[in-house]
């Protein structure tokens, strides 16, 4: 990772930190929560070595990206975040389509980007969170509370300041260790006043003390509010995206998920992915990969497999372009 170059770009009214390396067609990597550009530390050198220019930003509100008011969650809609990325691409890849990779909230932003600006995207590899079309009947938070109850993590994240205070009492590093090592496929519940049990965390081989320290250093500086604001803007996203009700993803896609991922094991999601629902809403879905025995942070847990899936999929588009020339 010594070859990674770090820059700060002024985009859409914020100062966006990006990490980049390599030369060639651009691959834009979008991280989730509680993560950073660093979540792609295994993918970046691999793709750079295979002839790509890889770019991994800290998204709005995360890490070394600054300038967004974290006290105002209304500035963290998918429209804002996609706006940041479109302006970034206008600077680093004018008049070009790019390859896109997303995970967790990065996957949701990637789906949104393909809805709003498909002209910017050549192909997408998305992980963990499938595309769900907007339900015009019910707001997301109402639906999630009805299904999972008040202790469900997304519901617990709604009250501004409350979960931040509980996380502060536990300690930033411990919170990150707990969240990054979740392997229980059941819905994540964070009981009020005691979101995590007291059992010590044993780091798995794929997550080192150095990795956790990197995340912790950044989150100790920024706090968690920036990332939590994405969850707090879910209902606002629902309001603002009414014009895209019924819209489909018209970009070539490969979708990857672990079979122990809590998202994959959420109500109805397995059937939606495996019985044609996802394909109906993503007509250009070319492949669905279910990684056995793998949990939510799959690109860190199984980097070699994920790297190969990304490379093979994008290579098919690069090869077709070369053939056309």
PDB file of C-alpha atoms in Angstrom:
ATOM      1  CA  UNK A   1       0.000   0.000   0.000  1.00  0.00           C
ATOM      2  CA  UNK A   2       3.068   2.252  -0.021  1.00  0.00           C
ATOM      3  CA  UNK A   3       2.258   3.091  -3.647  1.00  0.00           C
ATOM      4  CA  UNK A   4      -1.140   4.571  -2.783  1.00  0.00           C
ATOM      5  CA  UNK A   5      -1.320   8.279  -3.513  1.00  0.00           C
ATOM      6  CA  UNK A   6      -3.550  10.440  -1.330  1.00  0.00           C
ATOM      7  CA  UNK A   7      -5.221  13.617  -2.560  1.00  0.00           C
ATOM      8  CA  UNK A   8      -7.890  16.032  -1.447  1.00  0.00           C
ATOM      9  CA  UNK A   9     -10.303  17.159  -4.162  1.00  0.00           C
ATOM     10  CA  UNK A  10     -12.765  20.042  -3.877  1.00  0.00           C
ATOM     11  CA  UNK A  11     -16.070  18.592  -5.096  1.00  0.00           C
ATOM     12  CA  UNK A  12     -19.669  19.672  -4.590  1.00  0.00           C
ATOM     13  CA  UNK A  13     -18.812  21.999  -1.713  1.00  0.00           C
ATOM     14  CA  UNK A  14     -16.783  19.464   0.300  1.00  0.00           C
ATOM     15  CA  UNK A  15     -13.130  18.419   0.502  1.00  0.00           C
ATOM     16  CA  UNK A  16     -13.037  14.781  -0.611  1.00  0.00           C
ATOM     17  CA  UNK A  17     -10.081  12.612   0.303  1.00  0.00           C
ATOM     18  CA  UNK A  18      -9.256  10.000  -2.301  1.00  0.00           C
ATOM     19  CA  UNK A  19      -6.715   7.197  -2.373  1.00  0.00           C
ATOM     20  CA  UNK A  20      -5.551   6.120  -5.811  1.00  0.00           C
ATOM     21  CA  UNK A  21      -2.981   4.010  -7.595  1.00  0.00           C
ATOM     22  CA  UNK A  22      -2.286   2.517 -11.016  1.00  0.00           C
ATOM     23  CA  UNK A  23      -2.865   3.569 -14.605  1.00  0.00           C
ATOM     24  CA  UNK A  24      -5.588   2.598 -17.065  1.00  0.00           C
ATOM     25  CA  UNK A  25      -9.390   2.469 -17.021  1.00  0.00           C
ATOM     26  CA  UNK A  26     -10.788   3.899 -13.789  1.00  0.00           C
ATOM     27  CA  UNK A  27     -12.319   1.673 -11.111  1.00  0.00           C
ATOM     28  CA  UNK A  28     -14.160   3.660  -8.445  1.00  0.00           C
ATOM     29  CA  UNK A  29     -14.495   1.851  -5.088  1.00  0.00           C
ATOM     30  CA  UNK A  30     -17.225   2.921  -2.624  1.00  0.00           C
ATOM     31  CA  UNK A  31     -16.977   1.829   1.024  1.00  0.00           C
ATOM     32  CA  UNK A  32     -19.656   1.278   3.654  1.00  0.00           C
ATOM     33  CA  UNK A  33     -20.131   1.759   7.411  1.00  0.00           C
ATOM     34  CA  UNK A  34     -18.206   1.681   9.700  1.00  0.00           C
ATOM     35  CA  UNK A  35     -15.480   1.755   7.094  1.00  0.00           C
ATOM     36  CA  UNK A  36     -13.252   3.991   4.966  1.00  0.00           C
ATOM     37  CA  UNK A  37     -11.330   3.892   1.685  1.00  0.00           C
ATOM     38  CA  UNK A  38      -9.044   1.492   3.597  1.00  0.00           C
ATOM     39  CA  UNK A  39     -11.638  -1.277   3.273  1.00  0.00           C
ATOM     40  CA  UNK A  40     -10.404  -1.715  -0.312  1.00  0.00           C
ATOM     41  CA  UNK A  41      -6.738  -2.173   0.705  1.00  0.00           C
ATOM     42  CA  UNK A  42      -6.678  -5.661  -0.843  1.00  0.00           C
ATOM     43  CA  UNK A  43      -8.494  -4.772  -4.061  1.00  0.00           C
ATOM     44  CA  UNK A  44      -6.550  -1.622  -4.935  1.00  0.00           C
ATOM     45  CA  UNK A  45      -3.059  -3.090  -5.505  1.00  0.00           C
ATOM     46  CA  UNK A  46      -4.540  -6.136  -7.250  1.00  0.00           C
ATOM     47  CA  UNK A  47      -6.543  -4.118  -9.759  1.00  0.00           C
ATOM     48  CA  UNK A  48      -3.727  -1.601 -10.232  1.00  0.00           C
ATOM     49  CA  UNK A  49      -1.365  -4.477 -11.040  1.00  0.00           C
ATOM     50  CA  UNK A  50      -3.864  -5.657 -13.672  1.00  0.00           C
ATOM     51  CA  UNK A  51      -3.871  -2.388 -15.550  1.00  0.00           C
ATOM     52  CA  UNK A  52      -6.488  -0.223 -13.852  1.00  0.00           C
ATOM     53  CA  UNK A  53      -6.465   3.216 -12.273  1.00  0.00           C
ATOM     54  CA  UNK A  54      -8.167   2.586  -8.930  1.00  0.00           C
ATOM     55  CA  UNK A  55      -9.759   5.381  -6.927  1.00  0.00           C
ATOM     56  CA  UNK A  56     -11.212   4.914  -3.431  1.00  0.00           C
ATOM     57  CA  UNK A  57     -12.665   7.996  -1.722  1.00  0.00           C
ATOM     58  CA  UNK A  58     -13.656   8.510   1.853  1.00  0.00           C
ATOM     59  CA  UNK A  59     -17.333   9.228   1.267  1.00  0.00           C
ATOM     60  CA  UNK A  60     -19.052  12.374   2.556  1.00  0.00           C
ATOM     61  CA  UNK A  61     -18.860  12.428   6.361  1.00  0.00           C
ATOM     62  CA  UNK A  62     -16.169   9.736   6.610  1.00  0.00           C
ATOM     63  CA  UNK A  63     -12.457   9.782   7.382  1.00  0.00           C
ATOM     64  CA  UNK A  64     -10.424  12.570   5.860  1.00  0.00           C
ATOM     65  CA  UNK A  65     -13.267  13.918   3.719  1.00  0.00           C
ATOM     66  CA  UNK A  66     -14.392  17.173   5.323  1.00  0.00           C
ATOM     67  CA  UNK A  67     -16.714  20.084   4.753  1.00  0.00           C
ATOM     68  CA  UNK A  68     -20.147  18.473   5.170  1.00  0.00           C
ATOM     69  CA  UNK A  69     -22.096  19.585   8.254  1.00  0.00           C
ATOM     70  CA  UNK A  70     -22.394  16.392  10.286  1.00  0.00           C
ATOM     71  CA  UNK A  71     -25.000  18.024  12.494  1.00  0.00           C
ATOM     72  CA  UNK A  72     -27.425  18.127   9.551  1.00  0.00           C
ATOM     73  CA  UNK A  73     -28.361  14.657   8.334  1.00  0.00           C
ATOM     74  CA  UNK A  74     -30.380  16.169   5.483  1.00  0.00           C
ATOM     75  CA  UNK A  75     -27.058  16.796   3.719  1.00  0.00           C
ATOM     76  CA  UNK A  76     -26.403  13.051   3.501  1.00  0.00           C
ATOM     77  CA  UNK A  77     -28.981  11.866   0.987  1.00  0.00           C
ATOM     78  CA  UNK A  78     -28.005   9.642  -1.917  1.00  0.00           C
ATOM     79  CA  UNK A  79     -28.455  12.688  -4.154  1.00  0.00           C
ATOM     80  CA  UNK A  80     -25.777  14.563  -2.211  1.00  0.00           C
ATOM     81  CA  UNK A  81     -23.332  11.655  -2.195  1.00  0.00           C
ATOM     82  CA  UNK A  82     -23.844  10.774  -5.852  1.00  0.00           C
ATOM     83  CA  UNK A  83     -23.422  14.475  -6.586  1.00  0.00           C
ATOM     84  CA  UNK A  84     -20.018  14.369  -4.876  1.00  0.00           C
ATOM     85  CA  UNK A  85     -18.954  11.383  -6.971  1.00  0.00           C
ATOM     86  CA  UNK A  86     -20.228  12.769 -10.258  1.00  0.00           C
ATOM     87  CA  UNK A  87     -18.202  15.924  -9.713  1.00  0.00           C
ATOM     88  CA  UNK A  88     -15.175  13.831  -8.774  1.00  0.00           C
ATOM     89  CA  UNK A  89     -15.521  11.883 -12.024  1.00  0.00           C
ATOM     90  CA  UNK A  90     -15.979  15.084 -13.997  1.00  0.00           C
ATOM     91  CA  UNK A  91     -12.532  16.092 -12.738  1.00  0.00           C
ATOM     92  CA  UNK A  92     -10.606  12.823 -12.952  1.00  0.00           C
ATOM     93  CA  UNK A  93     -12.445  11.140 -15.853  1.00  0.00           C
ATOM     94  CA  UNK A  94     -14.154  13.764 -18.014  1.00  0.00           C
ATOM     95  CA  UNK A  95     -16.248  12.277 -20.819  1.00  0.00           C
ATOM     96  CA  UNK A  96     -15.451   8.733 -19.693  1.00  0.00           C
ATOM     97  CA  UNK A  97     -17.465   5.873 -18.295  1.00  0.00           C
ATOM     98  CA  UNK A  98     -15.901   4.152 -15.282  1.00  0.00           C
ATOM     99  CA  UNK A  99     -16.094   0.783 -13.577  1.00  0.00           C
ATOM    100  CA  UNK A 100     -17.833   0.920 -10.198  1.00  0.00           C
ATOM    101  CA  UNK A 101     -17.530  -1.299  -7.108  1.00  0.00           C
ATOM    102  CA  UNK A 102     -19.630  -0.881  -3.954  1.00  0.00           C
ATOM    103  CA  UNK A 103     -20.166  -2.559  -0.605  1.00  0.00           C
ATOM    104  CA  UNK A 104     -22.707  -1.930   2.182  1.00  0.00           C
ATOM    105  CA  UNK A 105     -23.636   1.780   2.049  1.00  0.00           C
ATOM    106  CA  UNK A 106     -21.237   2.037  -0.864  1.00  0.00           C
ATOM    107  CA  UNK A 107     -23.441  -0.505  -2.631  1.00  0.00           C
ATOM    108  CA  UNK A 108     -26.530   1.597  -1.979  1.00  0.00           C
ATOM    109  CA  UNK A 109     -24.743   4.673  -3.306  1.00  0.00           C
ATOM    110  CA  UNK A 110     -23.602   2.663  -6.336  1.00  0.00           C
ATOM    111  CA  UNK A 111     -27.183   1.576  -7.100  1.00  0.00           C
ATOM    112  CA  UNK A 112     -28.282   5.196  -6.748  1.00  0.00           C
ATOM    113  CA  UNK A 113     -25.499   6.362  -9.040  1.00  0.00           C
ATOM    114  CA  UNK A 114     -26.589   3.875 -11.687  1.00  0.00           C
ATOM    115  CA  UNK A 115     -30.162   5.154 -11.383  1.00  0.00           C
ATOM    116  CA  UNK A 116     -29.299   8.853 -11.518  1.00  0.00           C
ATOM    117  CA  UNK A 117     -26.324   8.837 -13.902  1.00  0.00           C
ATOM    118  CA  UNK A 118     -26.043   5.552 -15.822  1.00  0.00           C
ATOM    119  CA  UNK A 119     -24.139   7.480 -18.493  1.00  0.00           C
ATOM    120  CA  UNK A 120     -21.178   7.579 -16.091  1.00  0.00           C
ATOM    121  CA  UNK A 121     -20.947   3.820 -15.433  1.00  0.00           C
ATOM    122  CA  UNK A 122     -19.518   1.109 -17.676  1.00  0.00           C
ATOM    123  CA  UNK A 123     -20.250  -1.820 -15.343  1.00  0.00           C
ATOM    124  CA  UNK A 124     -20.861  -2.446 -11.642  1.00  0.00           C
ATOM    125  CA  UNK A 125     -19.752  -5.055  -9.130  1.00  0.00           C
ATOM    126  CA  UNK A 126     -21.908  -4.611  -6.043  1.00  0.00           C
ATOM    127  CA  UNK A 127     -21.656  -6.452  -2.748  1.00  0.00           C
ATOM    128  CA  UNK A 128     -23.874  -7.330   0.208  1.00  0.00           C
ATOM    129  CA  UNK A 129     -26.825  -4.992  -0.394  1.00  0.00           C
ATOM    130  CA  UNK A 130     -29.037  -5.799  -3.406  1.00  0.00           C
ATOM    131  CA  UNK A 131     -31.040  -3.195  -5.282  1.00  0.00           C
ATOM    132  CA  UNK A 132     -34.492  -2.710  -3.778  1.00  0.00           C
ATOM    133  CA  UNK A 133     -36.940  -0.624  -5.805  1.00  0.00           C
ATOM    134  CA  UNK A 134     -38.672   2.236  -4.020  1.00  0.00           C
ATOM    135  CA  UNK A 135     -41.902   1.175  -2.319  1.00  0.00           C
ATOM    136  CA  UNK A 136     -44.340   4.063  -2.885  1.00  0.00           C
ATOM    137  CA  UNK A 137     -46.682   2.816  -0.139  1.00  0.00           C
ATOM    138  CA  UNK A 138     -44.527   2.857   2.989  1.00  0.00           C
ATOM    139  CA  UNK A 139     -41.528   4.760   4.349  1.00  0.00           C
ATOM    140  CA  UNK A 140     -38.396   2.663   4.997  1.00  0.00           C
ATOM    141  CA  UNK A 141     -38.132   3.374   8.732  1.00  0.00           C
ATOM    142  CA  UNK A 142     -41.795   2.525   9.340  1.00  0.00           C
ATOM    143  CA  UNK A 143     -41.331  -0.744   7.457  1.00  0.00           C
ATOM    144  CA  UNK A 144     -38.109  -1.697   9.240  1.00  0.00           C
ATOM    145  CA  UNK A 145     -39.529  -0.924  12.677  1.00  0.00           C
ATOM    146  CA  UNK A 146     -42.602  -3.038  11.925  1.00  0.00           C
ATOM    147  CA  UNK A 147     -40.499  -6.018  10.836  1.00  0.00           C
ATOM    148  CA  UNK A 148     -37.583  -5.901  13.280  1.00  0.00           C
ATOM    149  CA  UNK A 149     -38.636  -3.768  16.253  1.00  0.00           C
ATOM    150  CA  UNK A 150     -37.124  -0.806  18.077  1.00  0.00           C
ATOM    151  CA  UNK A 151     -33.780  -2.490  18.894  1.00  0.00           C
ATOM    152  CA  UNK A 152     -32.918  -3.113  15.250  1.00  0.00           C
ATOM    153  CA  UNK A 153     -29.677  -1.297  14.509  1.00  0.00           C
ATOM    154  CA  UNK A 154     -31.091   0.986  11.796  1.00  0.00           C
ATOM    155  CA  UNK A 155     -33.901   2.065  14.131  1.00  0.00           C
ATOM    156  CA  UNK A 156     -31.414   2.638  16.955  1.00  0.00           C
ATOM    157  CA  UNK A 157     -29.335   4.822  14.638  1.00  0.00           C
ATOM    158  CA  UNK A 158     -32.244   7.224  14.011  1.00  0.00           C
ATOM    159  CA  UNK A 159     -32.160   9.230  17.257  1.00  0.00           C
ATOM    160  CA  UNK A 160     -29.458  11.863  16.848  1.00  0.00           C
ATOM    161  CA  UNK A 161     -26.784  11.723  19.532  1.00  0.00           C
ATOM    162  CA  UNK A 162     -28.167   8.724  21.400  1.00  0.00           C
ATOM    163  CA  UNK A 163     -26.152   5.909  19.848  1.00  0.00           C
ATOM    164  CA  UNK A 164     -23.105   8.180  19.586  1.00  0.00           C
ATOM    165  CA  UNK A 165     -23.193   8.619  23.359  1.00  0.00           C
ATOM    166  CA  UNK A 166     -23.453   4.880  23.930  1.00  0.00           C
ATOM    167  CA  UNK A 167     -20.587   4.243  21.507  1.00  0.00           C
ATOM    168  CA  UNK A 168     -18.475   6.854  23.319  1.00  0.00           C
ATOM    169  CA  UNK A 169     -18.987   5.040  26.622  1.00  0.00           C
ATOM    170  CA  UNK A 170     -17.890   1.744  25.066  1.00  0.00           C
ATOM    171  CA  UNK A 171     -14.915   3.224  23.229  1.00  0.00           C
ATOM    172  CA  UNK A 172     -14.316   3.767  19.539  1.00  0.00           C
ATOM    173  CA  UNK A 173     -11.937   0.861  19.016  1.00  0.00           C
ATOM    174  CA  UNK A 174     -14.173  -1.631  20.816  1.00  0.00           C
ATOM    175  CA  UNK A 175     -17.224  -0.529  18.787  1.00  0.00           C
ATOM    176  CA  UNK A 176     -15.284  -1.031  15.570  1.00  0.00           C
ATOM    177  CA  UNK A 177     -13.998  -4.439  16.670  1.00  0.00           C
ATOM    178  CA  UNK A 178     -17.522  -5.533  17.549  1.00  0.00           C
ATOM    179  CA  UNK A 179     -19.056  -4.333  14.301  1.00  0.00           C
ATOM    180  CA  UNK A 180     -16.331  -5.451  11.914  1.00  0.00           C
ATOM    181  CA  UNK A 181     -16.338  -9.000  13.318  1.00  0.00           C
ATOM    182  CA  UNK A 182     -20.104  -9.621  13.246  1.00  0.00           C
ATOM    183  CA  UNK A 183     -20.824 -13.106  11.886  1.00  0.00           C
ATOM    184  CA  UNK A 184     -24.295 -13.759  13.249  1.00  0.00           C
ATOM    185  CA  UNK A 185     -26.643 -13.765  10.239  1.00  0.00           C
ATOM    186  CA  UNK A 186     -29.615 -12.866  12.421  1.00  0.00           C
ATOM    187  CA  UNK A 187     -30.938  -9.264  12.422  1.00  0.00           C
ATOM    188  CA  UNK A 188     -28.522  -7.005  14.290  1.00  0.00           C
ATOM    189  CA  UNK A 189     -30.088  -5.747  17.519  1.00  0.00           C
ATOM    190  CA  UNK A 190     -28.445  -3.061  19.673  1.00  0.00           C
ATOM    191  CA  UNK A 191     -30.318  -2.961  23.004  1.00  0.00           C
ATOM    192  CA  UNK A 192     -30.694   0.525  24.441  1.00  0.00           C
ATOM    193  CA  UNK A 193     -27.986   1.344  26.974  1.00  0.00           C
ATOM    194  CA  UNK A 194     -26.001  -1.814  26.185  1.00  0.00           C
ATOM    195  CA  UNK A 195     -25.645  -2.256  22.432  1.00  0.00           C
ATOM    196  CA  UNK A 196     -22.952  -4.925  22.717  1.00  0.00           C
ATOM    197  CA  UNK A 197     -22.209  -7.698  25.185  1.00  0.00           C
ATOM    198  CA  UNK A 198     -19.080  -7.687  27.334  1.00  0.00           C
ATOM    199  CA  UNK A 199     -17.350 -10.629  25.685  1.00  0.00           C
ATOM    200  CA  UNK A 200     -13.810  -9.884  24.474  1.00  0.00           C
ATOM    201  CA  UNK A 201     -13.310  -9.629  20.734  1.00  0.00           C
ATOM    202  CA  UNK A 202     -10.967 -12.116  19.124  1.00  0.00           C
ATOM    203  CA  UNK A 203      -9.892 -10.675  15.802  1.00  0.00           C
ATOM    204  CA  UNK A 204     -10.152 -13.065  12.837  1.00  0.00           C
ATOM    205  CA  UNK A 205      -7.061 -13.667  10.673  1.00  0.00           C
ATOM    206  CA  UNK A 206      -8.312 -11.268   7.998  1.00  0.00           C
ATOM    207  CA  UNK A 207      -8.579  -8.295  10.389  1.00  0.00           C
ATOM    208  CA  UNK A 208      -5.336  -7.324  12.106  1.00  0.00           C
ATOM    209  CA  UNK A 209      -4.698  -5.056  15.063  1.00  0.00           C
ATOM    210  CA  UNK A 210      -3.081  -2.639  12.612  1.00  0.00           C
ATOM    211  CA  UNK A 211      -6.254  -2.582  10.499  1.00  0.00           C
ATOM    212  CA  UNK A 212      -8.473  -1.835  13.489  1.00  0.00           C
ATOM    213  CA  UNK A 213      -6.056   0.832  14.684  1.00  0.00           C
ATOM    214  CA  UNK A 214      -6.263   2.589  11.317  1.00  0.00           C
ATOM    215  CA  UNK A 215     -10.063   2.693  11.442  1.00  0.00           C
ATOM    216  CA  UNK A 216     -10.039   3.678  15.109  1.00  0.00           C
ATOM    217  CA  UNK A 217      -7.614   6.556  14.586  1.00  0.00           C
ATOM    218  CA  UNK A 218      -9.894   8.064  11.953  1.00  0.00           C
ATOM    219  CA  UNK A 219     -13.157   7.466  13.839  1.00  0.00           C
ATOM    220  CA  UNK A 220     -11.720   8.840  17.077  1.00  0.00           C
ATOM    221  CA  UNK A 221     -11.091  12.057  15.167  1.00  0.00           C
ATOM    222  CA  UNK A 222     -14.390  12.248  13.258  1.00  0.00           C
ATOM    223  CA  UNK A 223     -16.836  10.367  15.474  1.00  0.00           C
ATOM    224  CA  UNK A 224     -19.542   8.129  14.018  1.00  0.00           C
ATOM    225  CA  UNK A 225     -22.149  10.777  13.184  1.00  0.00           C
ATOM    226  CA  UNK A 226     -21.128  11.231   9.559  1.00  0.00           C
ATOM    227  CA  UNK A 227     -21.755   7.569   8.771  1.00  0.00           C
ATOM    228  CA  UNK A 228     -24.889   7.392  10.930  1.00  0.00           C
ATOM    229  CA  UNK A 229     -26.364  10.280   8.957  1.00  0.00           C
ATOM    230  CA  UNK A 230     -26.758   7.980   5.952  1.00  0.00           C
ATOM    231  CA  UNK A 231     -29.216   5.900   7.979  1.00  0.00           C
ATOM    232  CA  UNK A 232     -30.952   9.025   9.286  1.00  0.00           C
ATOM    233  CA  UNK A 233     -31.555  10.195   5.725  1.00  0.00           C
ATOM    234  CA  UNK A 234     -33.316   6.979   4.654  1.00  0.00           C
ATOM    235  CA  UNK A 235     -36.812   8.449   4.856  1.00  0.00           C
ATOM    236  CA  UNK A 236     -35.657  11.663   3.188  1.00  0.00           C
ATOM    237  CA  UNK A 237     -34.180   9.585   0.364  1.00  0.00           C
ATOM    238  CA  UNK A 238     -37.582   7.946   0.015  1.00  0.00           C
ATOM    239  CA  UNK A 239     -39.256  11.343  -0.333  1.00  0.00           C
ATOM    240  CA  UNK A 240     -36.748  12.722  -2.823  1.00  0.00           C
ATOM    241  CA  UNK A 241     -36.578   9.649  -5.056  1.00  0.00           C
ATOM    242  CA  UNK A 242     -40.278   9.508  -5.926  1.00  0.00           C
ATOM    243  CA  UNK A 243     -39.439  10.365  -9.568  1.00  0.00           C
ATOM    244  CA  UNK A 244     -37.514   7.074  -9.811  1.00  0.00           C
ATOM    245  CA  UNK A 245     -40.389   4.881  -8.591  1.00  0.00           C
ATOM    246  CA  UNK A 246     -40.458   1.848 -10.849  1.00  0.00           C
ATOM    247  CA  UNK A 247     -37.085   2.647 -12.449  1.00  0.00           C
ATOM    248  CA  UNK A 248     -34.692  -0.213 -13.142  1.00  0.00           C
ATOM    249  CA  UNK A 249     -30.888  -0.439 -13.064  1.00  0.00           C
ATOM    250  CA  UNK A 250     -29.788  -0.321 -16.701  1.00  0.00           C
ATOM    251  CA  UNK A 251     -26.084  -1.043 -16.172  1.00  0.00           C
ATOM    252  CA  UNK A 252     -24.292  -4.440 -16.444  1.00  0.00           C
ATOM    253  CA  UNK A 253     -23.967  -5.874 -12.935  1.00  0.00           C
ATOM    254  CA  UNK A 254     -22.323  -8.688 -10.999  1.00  0.00           C
ATOM    255  CA  UNK A 255     -23.625  -9.090  -7.443  1.00  0.00           C
ATOM    256  CA  UNK A 256     -21.641 -10.800  -4.665  1.00  0.00           C
ATOM    257  CA  UNK A 257     -22.770 -11.641  -1.135  1.00  0.00           C
ATOM    258  CA  UNK A 258     -21.705 -13.968   1.671  1.00  0.00           C
ATOM    259  CA  UNK A 259     -24.205 -16.567   2.856  1.00  0.00           C
ATOM    260  CA  UNK A 260     -23.616 -15.462   6.472  1.00  0.00           C
ATOM    261  CA  UNK A 261     -24.186 -11.787   5.622  1.00  0.00           C
ATOM    262  CA  UNK A 262     -26.917 -10.345   7.839  1.00  0.00           C
ATOM    263  CA  UNK A 263     -28.319  -8.512   4.788  1.00  0.00           C
ATOM    264  CA  UNK A 264     -28.600 -11.735   2.780  1.00  0.00           C
ATOM    265  CA  UNK A 265     -30.406 -13.328   5.727  1.00  0.00           C
ATOM    266  CA  UNK A 266     -32.885 -10.460   6.185  1.00  0.00           C
ATOM    267  CA  UNK A 267     -36.586 -11.151   5.651  1.00  0.00           C
ATOM    268  CA  UNK A 268     -37.298 -12.210   2.076  1.00  0.00           C
ATOM    269  CA  UNK A 269     -33.881 -11.243   0.679  1.00  0.00           C
ATOM    270  CA  UNK A 270     -32.638 -14.738  -0.253  1.00  0.00           C
ATOM    271  CA  UNK A 271     -35.741 -15.426  -2.321  1.00  0.00           C
ATOM    272  CA  UNK A 272     -35.615 -11.951  -3.861  1.00  0.00           C
ATOM    273  CA  UNK A 273     -32.017 -12.515  -5.004  1.00  0.00           C
ATOM    274  CA  UNK A 274     -32.301 -16.162  -6.023  1.00  0.00           C
ATOM    275  CA  UNK A 275     -35.811 -16.389  -7.494  1.00  0.00           C
ATOM    276  CA  UNK A 276     -35.779 -13.622 -10.058  1.00  0.00           C
ATOM    277  CA  UNK A 277     -36.752 -10.499  -8.110  1.00  0.00           C
ATOM    278  CA  UNK A 278     -33.337  -8.867  -8.361  1.00  0.00           C
ATOM    279  CA  UNK A 279     -33.013  -9.795 -12.037  1.00  0.00           C
ATOM    280  CA  UNK A 280     -36.396  -8.207 -12.745  1.00  0.00           C
ATOM    281  CA  UNK A 281     -35.233  -4.881 -11.302  1.00  0.00           C
ATOM    282  CA  UNK A 282     -31.678  -5.178 -12.636  1.00  0.00           C
ATOM    283  CA  UNK A 283     -32.244  -6.496 -16.178  1.00  0.00           C
ATOM    284  CA  UNK A 284     -28.536  -6.468 -17.040  1.00  0.00           C
ATOM    285  CA  UNK A 285     -27.623  -8.560 -13.979  1.00  0.00           C
ATOM    286  CA  UNK A 286     -25.091 -11.007 -15.407  1.00  0.00           C
ATOM    287  CA  UNK A 287     -24.079 -13.006 -12.359  1.00  0.00           C
ATOM    288  CA  UNK A 288     -24.921 -13.573  -8.699  1.00  0.00           C
ATOM    289  CA  UNK A 289     -22.162 -15.047  -6.530  1.00  0.00           C
ATOM    290  CA  UNK A 290     -22.933 -16.465  -3.077  1.00  0.00           C
ATOM    291  CA  UNK A 291     -19.733 -16.973  -1.087  1.00  0.00           C
ATOM    292  CA  UNK A 292     -20.102 -19.883   1.337  1.00  0.00           C
ATOM    293  CA  UNK A 293     -19.186 -19.366   4.979  1.00  0.00           C
ATOM    294  CA  UNK A 294     -18.522 -15.661   4.424  1.00  0.00           C
ATOM    295  CA  UNK A 295     -20.055 -12.808   6.413  1.00  0.00           C
ATOM    296  CA  UNK A 296     -20.690  -9.123   5.706  1.00  0.00           C
ATOM    297  CA  UNK A 297     -17.191  -7.692   5.168  1.00  0.00           C
ATOM    298  CA  UNK A 298     -16.469 -10.077   2.328  1.00  0.00           C
ATOM    299  CA  UNK A 299     -13.899  -8.018   0.412  1.00  0.00           C
ATOM    300  CA  UNK A 300     -11.731  -8.038   3.533  1.00  0.00           C
ATOM    301  CA  UNK A 301     -12.526 -11.596   4.623  1.00  0.00           C
ATOM    302  CA  UNK A 302     -12.024 -13.223   1.208  1.00  0.00           C
ATOM    303  CA  UNK A 303      -9.954 -10.747  -0.803  1.00  0.00           C
ATOM    304  CA  UNK A 304      -8.512 -13.231  -3.304  1.00  0.00           C
ATOM    305  CA  UNK A 305     -11.926 -14.537  -4.348  1.00  0.00           C
ATOM    306  CA  UNK A 306     -13.466 -11.081  -4.491  1.00  0.00           C
ATOM    307  CA  UNK A 307     -10.512  -9.697  -6.449  1.00  0.00           C
ATOM    308  CA  UNK A 308     -10.847 -12.432  -9.048  1.00  0.00           C
ATOM    309  CA  UNK A 309     -14.589 -11.869  -9.422  1.00  0.00           C
ATOM    310  CA  UNK A 310     -14.088  -8.133  -9.940  1.00  0.00           C
ATOM    311  CA  UNK A 311     -11.218  -8.596 -12.377  1.00  0.00           C
ATOM    312  CA  UNK A 312     -12.876 -11.252 -14.539  1.00  0.00           C
ATOM    313  CA  UNK A 313     -16.101  -9.256 -14.822  1.00  0.00           C
ATOM    314  CA  UNK A 314     -14.461  -5.967 -15.749  1.00  0.00           C
ATOM    315  CA  UNK A 315     -11.950  -7.664 -18.025  1.00  0.00           C
ATOM    316  CA  UNK A 316     -14.805  -8.868 -20.235  1.00  0.00           C
ATOM    317  CA  UNK A 317     -15.752  -5.251 -20.953  1.00  0.00           C
ATOM    318  CA  UNK A 318     -12.178  -4.150 -21.495  1.00  0.00           C
ATOM    319  CA  UNK A 319     -11.641  -7.083 -23.871  1.00  0.00           C
ATOM    320  CA  UNK A 320     -14.786  -6.308 -25.858  1.00  0.00           C
ATOM    321  CA  UNK A 321     -13.686  -2.694 -26.259  1.00  0.00           C
ATOM    322  CA  UNK A 322     -10.256  -3.796 -27.469  1.00  0.00           C
ATOM    323  CA  UNK A 323     -11.890  -6.193 -29.952  1.00  0.00           C
ATOM    324  CA  UNK A 324     -14.136  -3.434 -31.232  1.00  0.00           C
ATOM    325  CA  UNK A 325     -11.075  -1.282 -31.950  1.00  0.00           C
TER     326      UNK A 325
END
